[in-house]
């Protein structure tokens, strides 16, 4: 947390959170006592208009997510879009963004790169997802769940060939870990684990074929 981010939360009339319980831990750590409200993927469309009205009445709202950057594979797009349409100032404050941090630490050529967000859950859709990545010919950054990371890497291997990959786990957190090698090498190491934990970011070099 930067001093600027702490100051923004201290001065907000309302803090919008994916999960107020998670955010309360953060606020308590910095001694911040401000009202919070839940704002997540299941209610953002319904709540955005009323929240914008509060800003138009003179309030300052802050938006945080449980992990990572709001709007980027996290809630926030709807309210930011409405704010821009109404001429309301939107101030982005830098914070952790696993996709860029994993790319920076991977040693894989960073430009050009494409961030594709979360890979699809179903295998057929996921194979198509990796085919589109292959056609781009870019370094590709993908988010994946710990439960599906092995299946996702197996699909990537099938489509991209045995190109270089970095599996970044729990970026900026206590158990941060980066595994690098070819997809086949990293798969073999992960398959030896009883269970995989944490938020996963995959950084793939351009397709080998």
Short mmCIF file of C-alpha atoms in Angstrom, two decimals, residues 13-123:
data_model
loop_
_atom_site.label_atom_id
_atom_site.label_comp_id
_atom_site.label_asym_id
_atom_site.label_seq_id
_atom_site.Cartn_x
_atom_site.Cartn_y
_atom_site.Cartn_z
CA UNK A 13 -16.96 8.92 2.35
CA UNK A 14 -17.59 5.30 1.35
CA UNK A 15 -15.29 2.42 0.42
CA UNK A 16 -16.67 -0.13 -2.05
CA UNK A 17 -15.31 -3.65 -1.49
CA UNK A 18 -15.66 -7.06 -3.09
CA UNK A 19 -15.83 -8.52 0.42
CA UNK A 20 -16.13 -6.10 3.32
CA UNK A 21 -14.57 -8.65 5.68
CA UNK A 22 -11.35 -8.79 3.64
CA UNK A 23 -11.17 -5.03 3.29
CA UNK A 24 -11.85 -4.50 7.00
CA UNK A 25 -8.60 -6.32 7.79
CA UNK A 26 -6.73 -3.90 5.52
CA UNK A 27 -8.44 -0.86 6.99
CA UNK A 28 -7.79 -2.03 10.56
CA UNK A 29 -4.10 -2.52 9.77
CA UNK A 30 -3.82 1.14 8.71
CA UNK A 31 -6.15 2.49 11.41
CA UNK A 32 -8.79 3.59 8.89
CA UNK A 33 -12.38 3.84 10.16
CA UNK A 34 -14.57 4.62 7.14
CA UNK A 35 -17.94 3.17 6.03
CA UNK A 36 -17.81 0.23 3.63
CA UNK A 37 -20.29 -1.39 1.28
CA UNK A 38 -20.14 -4.57 -0.82
CA UNK A 39 -19.62 -4.07 -4.55
CA UNK A 40 -18.91 -7.22 -6.55
CA UNK A 41 -19.64 -8.96 -9.84
CA UNK A 42 -23.12 -10.05 -8.73
CA UNK A 43 -24.43 -6.62 -7.72
CA UNK A 44 -22.39 -4.00 -9.58
CA UNK A 45 -24.96 -3.45 -12.34
CA UNK A 46 -27.74 -2.96 -9.81
CA UNK A 47 -25.77 -0.65 -7.50
CA UNK A 48 -23.76 1.48 -9.91
CA UNK A 49 -26.44 4.09 -10.66
CA UNK A 50 -27.23 4.80 -7.01
CA UNK A 51 -23.54 5.06 -6.17
CA UNK A 52 -22.95 7.53 -9.00
CA UNK A 53 -25.78 9.66 -7.59
CA UNK A 54 -23.95 9.81 -4.26
CA UNK A 55 -20.84 11.09 -6.04
CA UNK A 56 -22.93 13.71 -7.86
CA UNK A 57 -24.19 14.84 -4.44
CA UNK A 58 -20.60 15.58 -3.41
CA UNK A 59 -19.36 12.37 -1.84
CA UNK A 60 -16.03 10.72 -2.58
CA UNK A 61 -16.10 6.97 -3.17
CA UNK A 62 -13.13 4.62 -3.17
CA UNK A 63 -13.15 1.23 -4.91
CA UNK A 64 -10.97 -1.69 -3.88
CA UNK A 65 -10.87 -5.38 -4.80
CA UNK A 66 -9.88 -8.38 -2.70
CA UNK A 67 -6.70 -8.91 -4.71
CA UNK A 68 -5.21 -7.17 -7.72
CA UNK A 69 -6.46 -4.09 -9.55
CA UNK A 70 -10.15 -3.10 -9.63
CA UNK A 71 -11.73 -3.30 -13.12
CA UNK A 72 -8.95 -5.56 -14.49
CA UNK A 73 -10.51 -9.04 -14.13
CA UNK A 74 -12.24 -7.58 -11.07
CA UNK A 75 -15.43 -5.55 -10.49
CA UNK A 76 -15.54 -1.85 -11.31
CA UNK A 77 -16.02 -1.41 -15.05
CA UNK A 78 -19.70 -0.46 -14.78
CA UNK A 79 -19.25 2.31 -12.22
CA UNK A 80 -16.14 3.71 -13.91
CA UNK A 81 -17.96 3.76 -17.24
CA UNK A 82 -20.93 5.61 -15.74
CA UNK A 83 -18.63 8.08 -13.98
CA UNK A 84 -16.84 8.91 -17.23
CA UNK A 85 -20.17 9.35 -19.05
CA UNK A 86 -21.34 11.79 -16.33
CA UNK A 87 -18.10 13.81 -16.36
CA UNK A 88 -17.06 12.60 -12.91
CA UNK A 89 -13.34 12.50 -12.16
CA UNK A 90 -11.91 8.98 -11.89
CA UNK A 91 -8.52 8.81 -10.17
CA UNK A 92 -6.60 5.53 -10.62
CA UNK A 93 -4.15 4.83 -7.81
CA UNK A 94 -1.39 2.30 -8.55
CA UNK A 95 -1.49 -0.99 -6.72
CA UNK A 96 -0.53 -4.65 -7.20
CA UNK A 97 -1.39 -6.09 -10.63
CA UNK A 98 -0.31 -9.73 -10.81
CA UNK A 99 -0.29 -9.90 -14.63
CA UNK A 100 2.33 -7.17 -15.04
CA UNK A 101 4.34 -8.20 -11.98
CA UNK A 102 4.53 -11.81 -13.17
CA UNK A 103 5.53 -10.68 -16.66
CA UNK A 104 8.27 -8.44 -15.24
CA UNK A 105 9.70 -11.28 -13.14
CA UNK A 106 9.36 -14.02 -15.77
CA UNK A 107 12.35 -13.19 -17.95
CA UNK A 108 10.12 -13.80 -20.99
CA UNK A 109 10.26 -11.13 -23.71
CA UNK A 110 7.77 -8.49 -22.53
CA UNK A 111 6.82 -6.86 -25.82
CA UNK A 112 4.46 -7.27 -27.43
CA UNK A 113 2.35 -8.97 -24.78
CA UNK A 114 -1.37 -9.64 -24.52
CA UNK A 115 -3.30 -10.01 -21.25
CA UNK A 116 -6.29 -12.31 -21.75
CA UNK A 117 -7.70 -12.46 -18.21
CA UNK A 118 -9.08 -15.75 -16.92
CA UNK A 119 -8.97 -18.84 -19.13
CA UNK A 120 -12.36 -20.50 -19.74
CA UNK A 121 -13.46 -23.34 -17.44
CA UNK A 122 -14.45 -25.81 -20.17
CA UNK A 123 -11.77 -27.60 -22.13
#
